[in-house]
JSON list of C-alpha atoms in Angstrom, two decimals:
[
{"chain": "C", "resi": 128, "resn": "MET", "atom": "CA", "xyz": [-148.90, -37.16, 135.53]},
{"chain": "C", "resi": 129, "resn": "ALA", "atom": "CA", "xyz": [-148.16, -36.00, 131.96]},
{"chain": "C", "resi": 130, "resn": "ARG", "atom": "CA", "xyz": [-144.79, -37.92, 130.05]},
{"chain": "C", "resi": 131, "resn": "GLU", "atom": "CA", "xyz": [-142.01, -35.51, 129.64]},
{"chain": "C", "resi": 132, "resn": "GLY", "atom": "CA", "xyz": [-142.28, -34.00, 125.82]},
{"chain": "C", "resi": 133, "resn": "THR", "atom": "CA", "xyz": [-145.89, -34.51, 126.19]},
{"chain": "C", "resi": 134, "resn": "PRO", "atom": "CA", "xyz": [-147.91, -31.07, 126.32]},
{"chain": "C", "resi": 135, "resn": "THR", "atom": "CA", "xyz": [-150.40, -30.49, 128.52]},
{"chain": "C", "resi": 136, "resn": "ILE", "atom": "CA", "xyz": [-153.82, -29.61, 128.43]},
{"chain": "C", "resi": 137, "resn": "VAL", "atom": "CA", "xyz": [-153.43, -25.87, 128.56]},
{"chain": "C", "resi": 138, "resn": "GLU", "atom": "CA", "xyz": [-150.60, -25.67, 126.15]},
{"chain": "C", "resi": 139, "resn": "ARG", "atom": "CA", "xyz": [-152.36, -27.52, 123.65]},
{"chain": "C", "resi": 140, "resn": "LEU", "atom": "CA", "xyz": [-155.41, -24.46, 123.94]},
{"chain": "C", "resi": 141, "resn": "GLU", "atom": "CA", "xyz": [-152.49, -22.45, 123.74]},
{"chain": "C", "resi": 142, "resn": "ASN", "atom": "CA", "xyz": [-151.22, -23.54, 120.59]},
{"chain": "C", "resi": 143, "resn": "PHE", "atom": "CA", "xyz": [-154.80, -24.17, 119.17]},
{"chain": "C", "resi": 144, "resn": "MET", "atom": "CA", "xyz": [-155.39, -20.50, 119.79]},
{"chain": "C", "resi": 145, "resn": "GLU", "atom": "CA", "xyz": [-152.43, -19.11, 118.05]},
{"chain": "C", "resi": 146, "resn": "ASN", "atom": "CA", "xyz": [-152.32, -21.11, 115.32]},
{"chain": "C", "resi": 147, "resn": "GLU", "atom": "CA", "xyz": [-152.84, -18.69, 112.47]},
{"chain": "C", "resi": 148, "resn": "THR", "atom": "CA", "xyz": [-154.81, -21.05, 110.21]},
{"chain": "C", "resi": 149, "resn": "GLY", "atom": "CA", "xyz": [-156.36, -23.05, 112.74]},
{"chain": "C", "resi": 150, "resn": "PRO", "atom": "CA", "xyz": [-159.90, -22.76, 113.87]},
{"chain": "C", "resi": 151, "resn": "GLY", "atom": "CA", "xyz": [-158.85, -20.93, 117.03]},
{"chain": "C", "resi": 152, "resn": "LYS", "atom": "CA", "xyz": [-158.32, -17.60, 115.07]},
{"chain": "C", "resi": 153, "resn": "LEU", "atom": "CA", "xyz": [-161.68, -18.11, 113.21]},
{"chain": "C", "resi": 154, "resn": "VAL", "atom": "CA", "xyz": [-163.35, -18.61, 116.57]},
{"chain": "C", "resi": 155, "resn": "THR", "atom": "CA", "xyz": [-161.48, -15.11, 117.83]},
{"chain": "C", "resi": 156, "resn": "TYR", "atom": "CA", "xyz": [-162.29, -13.57, 114.42]},
{"chain": "C", "resi": 157, "resn": "GLY", "atom": "CA", "xyz": [-166.00, -14.71, 114.95]},
{"chain": "C", "resi": 158, "resn": "ILE", "atom": "CA", "xyz": [-166.03, -13.20, 118.38]},
{"chain": "C", "resi": 159, "resn": "ALA", "atom": "CA", "xyz": [-164.61, -9.96, 117.35]},
{"chain": "C", "resi": 160, "resn": "SER", "atom": "CA", "xyz": [-167.28, -9.60, 114.27]},
{"chain": "C", "resi": 161, "resn": "ALA", "atom": "CA", "xyz": [-169.86, -10.32, 116.72]},
{"chain": "C", "resi": 162, "resn": "GLY", "atom": "CA", "xyz": [-169.17, -7.62, 118.71]},
{"chain": "C", "resi": 163, "resn": "LEU", "atom": "CA", "xyz": [-168.52, -5.30, 116.21]},
{"chain": "C", "resi": 164, "resn": "LEU", "atom": "CA", "xyz": [-172.03, -6.10, 114.78]},
{"chain": "C", "resi": 165, "resn": "VAL", "atom": "CA", "xyz": [-173.68, -5.65, 117.87]},
{"chain": "C", "resi": 166, "resn": "ALA", "atom": "CA", "xyz": [-172.05, -2.25, 118.76]},
{"chain": "C", "resi": 167, "resn": "LEU", "atom": "CA", "xyz": [-173.01, -1.06, 114.71]},
{"chain": "C", "resi": 168, "resn": "TYR", "atom": "CA", "xyz": [-176.73, -2.36, 115.81]},
{"chain": "C", "resi": 169, "resn": "ARG", "atom": "CA", "xyz": [-176.92, -0.06, 118.98]},
{"chain": "C", "resi": 170, "resn": "ILE", "atom": "CA", "xyz": [-175.21, 3.11, 117.44]},
{"chain": "C", "resi": 171, "resn": "ARG", "atom": "CA", "xyz": [-176.95, 2.64, 113.75]},
{"chain": "C", "resi": 172, "resn": "PRO", "atom": "CA", "xyz": [-174.62, 4.69, 112.50]},
{"chain": "C", "resi": 173, "resn": "PHE", "atom": "CA", "xyz": [-176.23, 4.37, 108.57]},
{"chain": "C", "resi": 174, "resn": "ALA", "atom": "CA", "xyz": [-179.71, 4.69, 110.01]},
{"chain": "C", "resi": 175, "resn": "LYS", "atom": "CA", "xyz": [-182.06, 7.30, 109.00]},
{"chain": "C", "resi": 176, "resn": "PHE", "atom": "CA", "xyz": [-185.01, 8.02, 110.99]},
{"chain": "C", "resi": 177, "resn": "THR", "atom": "CA", "xyz": [-188.03, 9.14, 109.26]},
{"chain": "C", "resi": 178, "resn": "LYS", "atom": "CA", "xyz": [-190.47, 8.29, 112.28]},
{"chain": "C", "resi": 179, "resn": "PRO", "atom": "CA", "xyz": [-190.59, 8.19, 115.65]},
{"chain": "C", "resi": 180, "resn": "SER", "atom": "CA", "xyz": [-191.03, 4.15, 115.90]},
{"chain": "C", "resi": 181, "resn": "ASP", "atom": "CA", "xyz": [-187.60, 4.36, 113.98]},
{"chain": "C", "resi": 182, "resn": "VAL", "atom": "CA", "xyz": [-185.42, 5.58, 116.84]},
{"chain": "C", "resi": 183, "resn": "PRO", "atom": "CA", "xyz": [-184.38, 2.78, 119.39]},
{"chain": "C", "resi": 184, "resn": "PHE", "atom": "CA", "xyz": [-185.53, 3.02, 123.06]},
{"chain": "C", "resi": 185, "resn": "HIS", "atom": "CA", "xyz": [-181.74, 3.08, 124.32]},
{"chain": "C", "resi": 186, "resn": "PHE", "atom": "CA", "xyz": [-181.27, 6.40, 122.28]},
{"chain": "C", "resi": 187, "resn": "LEU", "atom": "CA", "xyz": [-183.81, 7.90, 124.29]},
{"chain": "C", "resi": 188, "resn": "GLN", "atom": "CA", "xyz": [-182.40, 6.51, 127.60]},
{"chain": "C", "resi": 189, "resn": "SER", "atom": "CA", "xyz": [-178.93, 7.50, 126.66]},
{"chain": "C", "resi": 190, "resn": "ARG", "atom": "CA", "xyz": [-180.22, 10.92, 125.11]},
{"chain": "C", "resi": 191, "resn": "VAL", "atom": "CA", "xyz": [-178.26, 10.29, 122.22]},
{"chain": "C", "resi": 192, "resn": "PRO", "atom": "CA", "xyz": [-178.22, 13.61, 120.13]},
{"chain": "C", "resi": 193, "resn": "LEU", "atom": "CA", "xyz": [-179.16, 13.82, 116.74]},
{"chain": "C", "resi": 194, "resn": "GLN", "atom": "CA", "xyz": [-178.84, 16.51, 113.68]},
{"chain": "C", "resi": 195, "resn": "GLY", "atom": "CA", "xyz": [-180.71, 17.03, 110.65]},
{"chain": "C", "resi": 196, "resn": "THR", "atom": "CA", "xyz": [-182.02, 19.67, 108.60]},
{"chain": "C", "resi": 197, "resn": "VAL", "atom": "CA", "xyz": [-185.51, 21.66, 108.99]},
{"chain": "C", "resi": 198, "resn": "MET", "atom": "CA", "xyz": [-187.21, 21.02, 105.96]},
{"chain": "C", "resi": 199, "resn": "ARG", "atom": "CA", "xyz": [-190.72, 22.46, 106.86]},
{"chain": "C", "resi": 200, "resn": "VAL", "atom": "CA", "xyz": [-192.69, 23.98, 110.43]},
{"chain": "C", "resi": 201, "resn": "GLU", "atom": "CA", "xyz": [-196.17, 22.43, 110.40]},
{"chain": "C", "resi": 202, "resn": "PRO", "atom": "CA", "xyz": [-198.83, 23.91, 113.29]},
{"chain": "C", "resi": 203, "resn": "SER", "atom": "CA", "xyz": [-200.04, 20.33, 114.00]},
{"chain": "C", "resi": 204, "resn": "ASN", "atom": "CA", "xyz": [-199.83, 18.60, 117.18]},
{"chain": "C", "resi": 205, "resn": "GLY", "atom": "CA", "xyz": [-198.75, 21.66, 119.18]},
{"chain": "C", "resi": 206, "resn": "VAL", "atom": "CA", "xyz": [-196.32, 22.51, 115.85]},
{"chain": "C", "resi": 207, "resn": "LEU", "atom": "CA", "xyz": [-193.63, 20.01, 114.71]},
{"chain": "C", "resi": 208, "resn": "LEU", "atom": "CA", "xyz": [-190.37, 20.89, 113.06]},
{"chain": "C", "resi": 209, "resn": "MET", "atom": "CA", "xyz": [-190.18, 18.38, 109.68]},
{"chain": "C", "resi": 210, "resn": "VAL", "atom": "CA", "xyz": [-186.78, 17.45, 109.97]},
{"chain": "C", "resi": 211, "resn": "ASN", "atom": "CA", "xyz": [-184.49, 15.49, 107.59]},
{"chain": "C", "resi": 212, "resn": "HIS", "atom": "CA", "xyz": [-182.47, 13.27, 109.59]},
{"chain": "C", "resi": 213, "resn": "GLU", "atom": "CA", "xyz": [-178.78, 12.83, 108.82]},
{"chain": "C", "resi": 214, "resn": "SER", "atom": "CA", "xyz": [-177.13, 9.38, 109.56]},
{"chain": "C", "resi": 215, "resn": "LEU", "atom": "CA", "xyz": [-173.83, 9.30, 111.46]},
{"chain": "C", "resi": 216, "resn": "LEU", "atom": "CA", "xyz": [-172.07, 8.07, 108.60]},
{"chain": "C", "resi": 217, "resn": "PRO", "atom": "CA", "xyz": [-172.83, 9.28, 105.01]},
{"chain": "C", "resi": 218, "resn": "PHE", "atom": "CA", "xyz": [-175.37, 6.63, 103.25]},
{"chain": "C", "resi": 219, "resn": "PRO", "atom": "CA", "xyz": [-177.69, 6.92, 100.28]},
{"chain": "C", "resi": 220, "resn": "HIS", "atom": "CA", "xyz": [-180.91, 6.75, 101.01]},
{"chain": "C", "resi": 221, "resn": "PHE", "atom": "CA", "xyz": [-184.13, 6.63, 98.60]},
{"chain": "C", "resi": 222, "resn": "ASN", "atom": "CA", "xyz": [-187.05, 7.53, 100.98]},
{"chain": "C", "resi": 223, "resn": "SER", "atom": "CA", "xyz": [-184.96, 11.13, 101.21]},
{"chain": "C", "resi": 224, "resn": "LYS", "atom": "CA", "xyz": [-188.19, 13.00, 101.14]},
{"chain": "C", "resi": 225, "resn": "SER", "atom": "CA", "xyz": [-189.43, 11.25, 104.76]},
{"chain": "C", "resi": 226, "resn": "TYR", "atom": "CA", "xyz": [-189.02, 13.64, 107.42]},
{"chain": "C", "resi": 227, "resn": "LEU", "atom": "CA", "xyz": [-188.98, 12.78, 111.04]},
{"chain": "C", "resi": 228, "resn": "PRO", "atom": "CA", "xyz": [-191.57, 15.35, 113.09]},
{"chain": "C", "resi": 229, "resn": "VAL", "atom": "CA", "xyz": [-189.94, 16.74, 115.94]},
{"chain": "C", "resi": 230, "resn": "LYS", "atom": "CA", "xyz": [-191.74, 18.31, 118.69]},
{"chain": "C", "resi": 231, "resn": "LEU", "atom": "CA", "xyz": [-190.20, 21.00, 121.24]},
{"chain": "C", "resi": 232, "resn": "SER", "atom": "CA", "xyz": [-190.49, 19.74, 124.74]},
{"chain": "C", "resi": 233, "resn": "GLY", "atom": "CA", "xyz": [-192.35, 21.21, 127.18]},
{"chain": "C", "resi": 234, "resn": "VAL", "atom": "CA", "xyz": [-193.13, 24.67, 125.18]},
{"chain": "C", "resi": 235, "resn": "ASP", "atom": "CA", "xyz": [-196.72, 25.68, 123.58]},
{"chain": "C", "resi": 236, "resn": "VAL", "atom": "CA", "xyz": [-195.91, 27.62, 120.88]},
{"chain": "C", "resi": 237, "resn": "THR", "atom": "CA", "xyz": [-197.81, 30.86, 119.85]},
{"chain": "C", "resi": 238, "resn": "SER", "atom": "CA", "xyz": [-199.25, 31.73, 116.45]},
{"chain": "C", "resi": 239, "resn": "ASN", "atom": "CA", "xyz": [-196.45, 34.34, 116.29]},
{"chain": "C", "resi": 240, "resn": "GLY", "atom": "CA", "xyz": [-194.08, 31.69, 117.66]},
{"chain": "C", "resi": 241, "resn": "ILE", "atom": "CA", "xyz": [-194.55, 29.39, 114.06]},
{"chain": "C", "resi": 242, "resn": "SER", "atom": "CA", "xyz": [-193.67, 32.46, 112.04]},
{"chain": "C", "resi": 243, "resn": "TRP", "atom": "CA", "xyz": [-190.34, 33.04, 114.47]},
{"chain": "C", "resi": 244, "resn": "LEU", "atom": "CA", "xyz": [-189.54, 29.35, 114.00]},
{"chain": "C", "resi": 245, "resn": "GLN", "atom": "CA", "xyz": [-190.25, 29.67, 109.86]},
{"chain": "C", "resi": 246, "resn": "SER", "atom": "CA", "xyz": [-188.18, 32.64, 109.71]},
{"chain": "C", "resi": 247, "resn": "ILE", "atom": "CA", "xyz": [-185.23, 31.57, 111.83]},
{"chain": "C", "resi": 248, "resn": "ILE", "atom": "CA", "xyz": [-185.06, 27.81, 112.37]},
{"chain": "C", "resi": 249, "resn": "ASN", "atom": "CA", "xyz": [-186.54, 26.55, 108.96]},
{"chain": "C", "resi": 250, "resn": "GLY", "atom": "CA", "xyz": [-184.07, 25.35, 106.69]},
{"chain": "C", "resi": 251, "resn": "ASN", "atom": "CA", "xyz": [-180.97, 25.61, 108.92]},
{"chain": "C", "resi": 252, "resn": "ARG", "atom": "CA", "xyz": [-179.35, 22.39, 110.62]},
{"chain": "C", "resi": 253, "resn": "VAL", "atom": "CA", "xyz": [-180.45, 21.49, 114.10]},
{"chain": "C", "resi": 254, "resn": "THR", "atom": "CA", "xyz": [-179.53, 19.14, 116.90]},
{"chain": "C", "resi": 255, "resn": "PHE", "atom": "CA", "xyz": [-182.03, 17.53, 118.60]},
{"chain": "C", "resi": 256, "resn": "VAL", "atom": "CA", "xyz": [-181.81, 15.30, 121.99]},
{"chain": "C", "resi": 257, "resn": "PRO", "atom": "CA", "xyz": [-184.77, 12.97, 122.22]},
{"chain": "C", "resi": 258, "resn": "LEU", "atom": "CA", "xyz": [-186.70, 12.81, 125.18]},
{"chain": "C", "resi": 259, "resn": "ALA", "atom": "CA", "xyz": [-189.85, 10.89, 124.59]},
{"chain": "C", "resi": 260, "resn": "LYS", "atom": "CA", "xyz": [-191.55, 9.56, 121.45]},
{"chain": "C", "resi": 261, "resn": "GLU", "atom": "CA", "xyz": [-195.17, 9.63, 120.79]},
{"chain": "C", "resi": 262, "resn": "ASN", "atom": "CA", "xyz": [-197.10, 8.07, 117.54]},
{"chain": "C", "resi": 263, "resn": "ASN", "atom": "CA", "xyz": [-196.79, 11.38, 115.73]},
{"chain": "C", "resi": 264, "resn": "TYR", "atom": "CA", "xyz": [-193.61, 13.02, 116.81]},
{"chain": "C", "resi": 265, "resn": "LEU", "atom": "CA", "xyz": [-190.71, 12.71, 118.92]},
{"chain": "C", "resi": 266, "resn": "GLU", "atom": "CA", "xyz": [-190.19, 15.04, 121.46]},
{"chain": "C", "resi": 267, "resn": "CYS", "atom": "CA", "xyz": [-186.88, 16.58, 121.69]},
{"chain": "C", "resi": 268, "resn": "ILE", "atom": "CA", "xyz": [-184.53, 19.27, 123.32]},
{"chain": "C", "resi": 269, "resn": "VAL", "atom": "CA", "xyz": [-183.76, 21.26, 120.33]},
{"chain": "C", "resi": 270, "resn": "THR", "atom": "CA", "xyz": [-180.62, 23.61, 119.52]},
{"chain": "C", "resi": 271, "resn": "MET", "atom": "CA", "xyz": [-179.45, 25.39, 116.60]},
{"chain": "C", "resi": 272, "resn": "PRO", "atom": "CA", "xyz": [-175.51, 26.26, 115.97]},
{"chain": "C", "resi": 273, "resn": "GLN", "atom": "CA", "xyz": [-174.81, 29.97, 115.10]},
{"chain": "C", "resi": 274, "resn": "HIS", "atom": "CA", "xyz": [-171.55, 30.91, 113.77]},
{"chain": "C", "resi": 275, "resn": "ASP", "atom": "CA", "xyz": [-169.17, 32.45, 116.26]},
{"chain": "C", "resi": 276, "resn": "GLN", "atom": "CA", "xyz": [-172.03, 32.27, 119.16]},
{"chain": "C", "resi": 277, "resn": "ASP", "atom": "CA", "xyz": [-173.25, 29.88, 121.42]},
{"chain": "C", "resi": 278, "resn": "SER", "atom": "CA", "xyz": [-175.96, 27.46, 119.96]},
{"chain": "C", "resi": 279, "resn": "LEU", "atom": "CA", "xyz": [-179.34, 29.00, 119.99]},
{"chain": "C", "resi": 280, "resn": "ARG", "atom": "CA", "xyz": [-181.45, 27.06, 122.38]},
{"chain": "C", "resi": 281, "resn": "VAL", "atom": "CA", "xyz": [-184.79, 27.01, 120.43]},
{"chain": "C", "resi": 282, "resn": "GLY", "atom": "CA", "xyz": [-187.50, 26.48, 123.32]},
{"chain": "C", "resi": 283, "resn": "GLU", "atom": "CA", "xyz": [-185.93, 28.70, 125.87]},
{"chain": "C", "resi": 284, "resn": "GLU", "atom": "CA", "xyz": [-185.48, 30.95, 123.11]},
{"chain": "C", "resi": 285, "resn": "LEU", "atom": "CA", "xyz": [-189.07, 30.93, 122.20]},
{"chain": "C", "resi": 286, "resn": "VAL", "atom": "CA", "xyz": [-190.49, 31.34, 125.91]},
{"chain": "C", "resi": 287, "resn": "LYS", "atom": "CA", "xyz": [-187.66, 34.06, 126.69]},
{"chain": "C", "resi": 288, "resn": "LEU", "atom": "CA", "xyz": [-189.38, 36.18, 123.70]},
{"chain": "C", "resi": 289, "resn": "GLY", "atom": "CA", "xyz": [-192.94, 35.48, 124.86]},
{"chain": "C", "resi": 290, "resn": "LEU", "atom": "CA", "xyz": [-193.42, 33.52, 121.53]},
{"chain": "C", "resi": 291, "resn": "GLY", "atom": "CA", "xyz": [-194.03, 30.35, 123.94]},
{"chain": "C", "resi": 292, "resn": "THR", "atom": "CA", "xyz": [-195.12, 29.15, 127.06]},
{"chain": "C", "resi": 293, "resn": "ILE", "atom": "CA", "xyz": [-194.18, 26.34, 129.31]},
{"chain": "C", "resi": 294, "resn": "CYS", "atom": "CA", "xyz": [-196.69, 23.29, 129.36]},
{"chain": "C", "resi": 295, "resn": "GLU", "atom": "CA", "xyz": [-196.49, 20.01, 130.82]},
{"chain": "C", "resi": 296, "resn": "SER", "atom": "CA", "xyz": [-194.34, 17.02, 129.42]},
{"chain": "C", "resi": 297, "resn": "ARG", "atom": "CA", "xyz": [-194.14, 13.37, 129.14]},
{"chain": "C", "resi": 298, "resn": "THR", "atom": "CA", "xyz": [-190.91, 13.82, 130.87]},
{"chain": "C", "resi": 299, "resn": "GLY", "atom": "CA", "xyz": [-189.89, 13.45, 134.40]},
{"chain": "C", "resi": 300, "resn": "VAL", "atom": "CA", "xyz": [-187.67, 15.52, 136.42]},
{"chain": "C", "resi": 301, "resn": "LYS", "atom": "CA", "xyz": [-185.31, 12.63, 138.01]},
{"chain": "C", "resi": 302, "resn": "ASP", "atom": "CA", "xyz": [-183.17, 12.87, 134.56]},
{"chain": "C", "resi": 303, "resn": "LYS", "atom": "CA", "xyz": [-180.44, 15.86, 135.32]},
{"chain": "C", "resi": 304, "resn": "HIS", "atom": "CA", "xyz": [-180.24, 16.50, 131.82]},
{"chain": "C", "resi": 305, "resn": "VAL", "atom": "CA", "xyz": [-183.95, 17.29, 131.52]},
{"chain": "C", "resi": 306, "resn": "LEU", "atom": "CA", "xyz": [-184.10, 19.05, 134.82]},
{"chain": "C", "resi": 307, "resn": "LEU", "atom": "CA", "xyz": [-181.94, 21.63, 133.73]},
{"chain": "C", "resi": 308, "resn": "TYR", "atom": "CA", "xyz": [-183.72, 21.83, 130.67]},
{"chain": "C", "resi": 309, "resn": "LYS", "atom": "CA", "xyz": [-186.85, 22.61, 132.62]},
{"chain": "C", "resi": 310, "resn": "GLN", "atom": "CA", "xyz": [-185.28, 24.98, 134.75]},
{"chain": "C", "resi": 311, "resn": "SER", "atom": "CA", "xyz": [-184.02, 26.88, 131.97]},
{"chain": "C", "resi": 312, "resn": "LEU", "atom": "CA", "xyz": [-187.58, 27.09, 130.39]},
{"chain": "C", "resi": 313, "resn": "ALA", "atom": "CA", "xyz": [-188.66, 28.40, 133.70]},
{"chain": "C", "resi": 314, "resn": "SER", "atom": "CA", "xyz": [-186.29, 31.07, 134.17]},
{"chain": "C", "resi": 315, "resn": "ALA", "atom": "CA", "xyz": [-186.89, 32.10, 130.55]},
{"chain": "C", "resi": 316, "resn": "GLN", "atom": "CA", "xyz": [-190.51, 32.41, 131.19]},
{"chain": "C", "resi": 317, "resn": "LYS", "atom": "CA", "xyz": [-190.00, 34.09, 134.35]},
{"chain": "C", "resi": 318, "resn": "TRP", "atom": "CA", "xyz": [-187.95, 36.76, 132.39]},
{"chain": "C", "resi": 319, "resn": "ALA", "atom": "CA", "xyz": [-190.62, 36.76, 129.58]},
{"chain": "C", "resi": 320, "resn": "ARG", "atom": "CA", "xyz": [-193.30, 37.79, 132.16]},
{"chain": "C", "resi": 321, "resn": "PHE", "atom": "CA", "xyz": [-191.46, 40.26, 133.84]},
{"chain": "C", "resi": 322, "resn": "SER", "atom": "CA", "xyz": [-190.42, 42.10, 130.65]},
{"chain": "C", "resi": 323, "resn": "ARG", "atom": "CA", "xyz": [-193.87, 41.42, 129.19]},
{"chain": "C", "resi": 324, "resn": "ASN", "atom": "CA", "xyz": [-192.51, 39.98, 126.03]},
{"chain": "C", "resi": 325, "resn": "GLY", "atom": "CA", "xyz": [-194.81, 38.54, 123.28]},
{"chain": "C", "resi": 326, "resn": "HIS", "atom": "CA", "xyz": [-197.79, 36.68, 125.04]},
{"chain": "C", "resi": 327, "resn": "TRP", "atom": "CA", "xyz": [-197.16, 38.56, 128.20]},
{"chain": "C", "resi": 328, "resn": "HIS", "atom": "CA", "xyz": [-197.87, 41.85, 126.91]},
{"chain": "C", "resi": 329, "resn": "PHE", "atom": "CA", "xyz": [-201.26, 41.32, 126.61]},
{"chain": "C", "resi": 330, "resn": "VAL", "atom": "CA", "xyz": [-201.76, 39.38, 129.97]},
{"chain": "C", "resi": 331, "resn": "LYS", "atom": "CA", "xyz": [-200.03, 41.83, 132.27]},
{"chain": "C", "resi": 332, "resn": "GLN", "atom": "CA", "xyz": [-200.78, 45.05, 132.48]},
{"chain": "C", "resi": 333, "resn": "PRO", "atom": "CA", "xyz": [-197.63, 47.58, 132.86]},
{"chain": "C", "resi": 334, "resn": "THR", "atom": "CA", "xyz": [-197.51, 49.34, 136.19]},
{"chain": "C", "resi": 335, "resn": "TYR", "atom": "CA", "xyz": [-195.31, 52.40, 137.09]},
{"chain": "C", "resi": 336, "resn": "TRP", "atom": "CA", "xyz": [-192.88, 50.44, 139.21]},
{"chain": "C", "resi": 337, "resn": "TRP", "atom": "CA", "xyz": [-192.52, 48.16, 136.13]},
{"chain": "C", "resi": 338, "resn": "LYS", "atom": "CA", "xyz": [-191.62, 50.91, 133.65]},
{"chain": "C", "resi": 339, "resn": "MET", "atom": "CA", "xyz": [-189.08, 52.26, 135.82]},
{"chain": "C", "resi": 340, "resn": "GLN", "atom": "CA", "xyz": [-187.31, 49.12, 136.24]},
{"chain": "C", "resi": 341, "resn": "ILE", "atom": "CA", "xyz": [-187.38, 48.63, 132.40]},
{"chain": "C", "resi": 342, "resn": "PHE", "atom": "CA", "xyz": [-186.27, 52.29, 132.34]},
{"chain": "C", "resi": 343, "resn": "ILE", "atom": "CA", "xyz": [-183.42, 51.39, 134.40]},
{"chain": "C", "resi": 344, "resn": "ILE", "atom": "CA", "xyz": [-182.53, 47.85, 132.64]},
{"chain": "C", "resi": 345, "resn": "ASN", "atom": "CA", "xyz": [-182.32, 49.53, 129.29]},
{"chain": "C", "resi": 346, "resn": "LYS", "atom": "CA", "xyz": [-180.35, 52.41, 130.43]},
{"chain": "C", "resi": 347, "resn": "MET", "atom": "CA", "xyz": [-177.95, 49.62, 131.98]},
{"chain": "C", "resi": 348, "resn": "LYS", "atom": "CA", "xyz": [-177.77, 47.82, 128.86]},
{"chain": "C", "resi": 349, "resn": "SER", "atom": "CA", "xyz": [-176.69, 50.97, 126.80]},
{"chain": "C", "resi": 350, "resn": "LEU", "atom": "CA", "xyz": [-173.75, 51.58, 129.25]},
{"chain": "C", "resi": 351, "resn": "LEU", "atom": "CA", "xyz": [-172.15, 48.03, 129.83]},
{"chain": "C", "resi": 352, "resn": "PRO", "atom": "CA", "xyz": [-170.19, 46.05, 127.23]},
{"chain": "C", "resi": 353, "resn": "THR", "atom": "CA", "xyz": [-172.79, 43.52, 125.39]},
{"chain": "C", "resi": 354, "resn": "TYR", "atom": "CA", "xyz": [-170.86, 40.56, 126.94]},
{"chain": "C", "resi": 355, "resn": "ILE", "atom": "CA", "xyz": [-171.33, 41.83, 130.45]},
{"chain": "C", "resi": 356, "resn": "ALA", "atom": "CA", "xyz": [-175.14, 42.59, 129.90]},
{"chain": "C", "resi": 357, "resn": "LYS", "atom": "CA", "xyz": [-175.48, 38.94, 128.60]},
{"chain": "C", "resi": 358, "resn": "GLN", "atom": "CA", "xyz": [-174.16, 37.53, 131.53]},
{"chain": "C", "resi": 359, "resn": "LEU", "atom": "CA", "xyz": [-176.81, 39.43, 133.73]},
{"chain": "C", "resi": 360, "resn": "ASN", "atom": "CA", "xyz": [-179.32, 38.66, 131.43]},
{"chain": "C", "resi": 361, "resn": "LEU", "atom": "CA", "xyz": [-180.45, 42.11, 130.61]}
]
């Protein structure tokens, strides 16, 4: 039994940890600093990605959205957006002219689609969510913010206009995020085929019934308010 007035082991430990100048505080600060370093390493707030191998694997697992500006469009490896990736926090980088190659996931872009990307997307800021990475590119879902409008879903818009077609992707459908994206592409292609947009204008011959349907849809679009026509996907 401890003698009266003699601090117990627990009390000694408390005094040790509460001592402002003692090693207890150093241990506490050390643990906190280590935790901060681990957190910084995971989110990479100052990192500028210039090649697919730069992107941590857990960014793909967690579908971490990245941002940057499309500097040019390259018709290679199935069309690549060369993106000047922006770090989460501002930080000077010396390799500012090295760009991250980004491929639109699940979309084969036509030659007219390349022209569309060069005129609409090139030079603009985009958000891209990495799904998979190859040696030569990062496969992503890409959106472009628009003033006073919903963000433009680049892959879906290309497919809907008939400037791209659905292709196989490395990414599986178990991921809910990816599944919704693939469903949106399928819906866009269904509309493009029906409307004979772009690529489908030359693939599917128009019929009398199709011409009648298009006439009715165009008539409804002219009569309905824009927001209602958009909700009805007309």
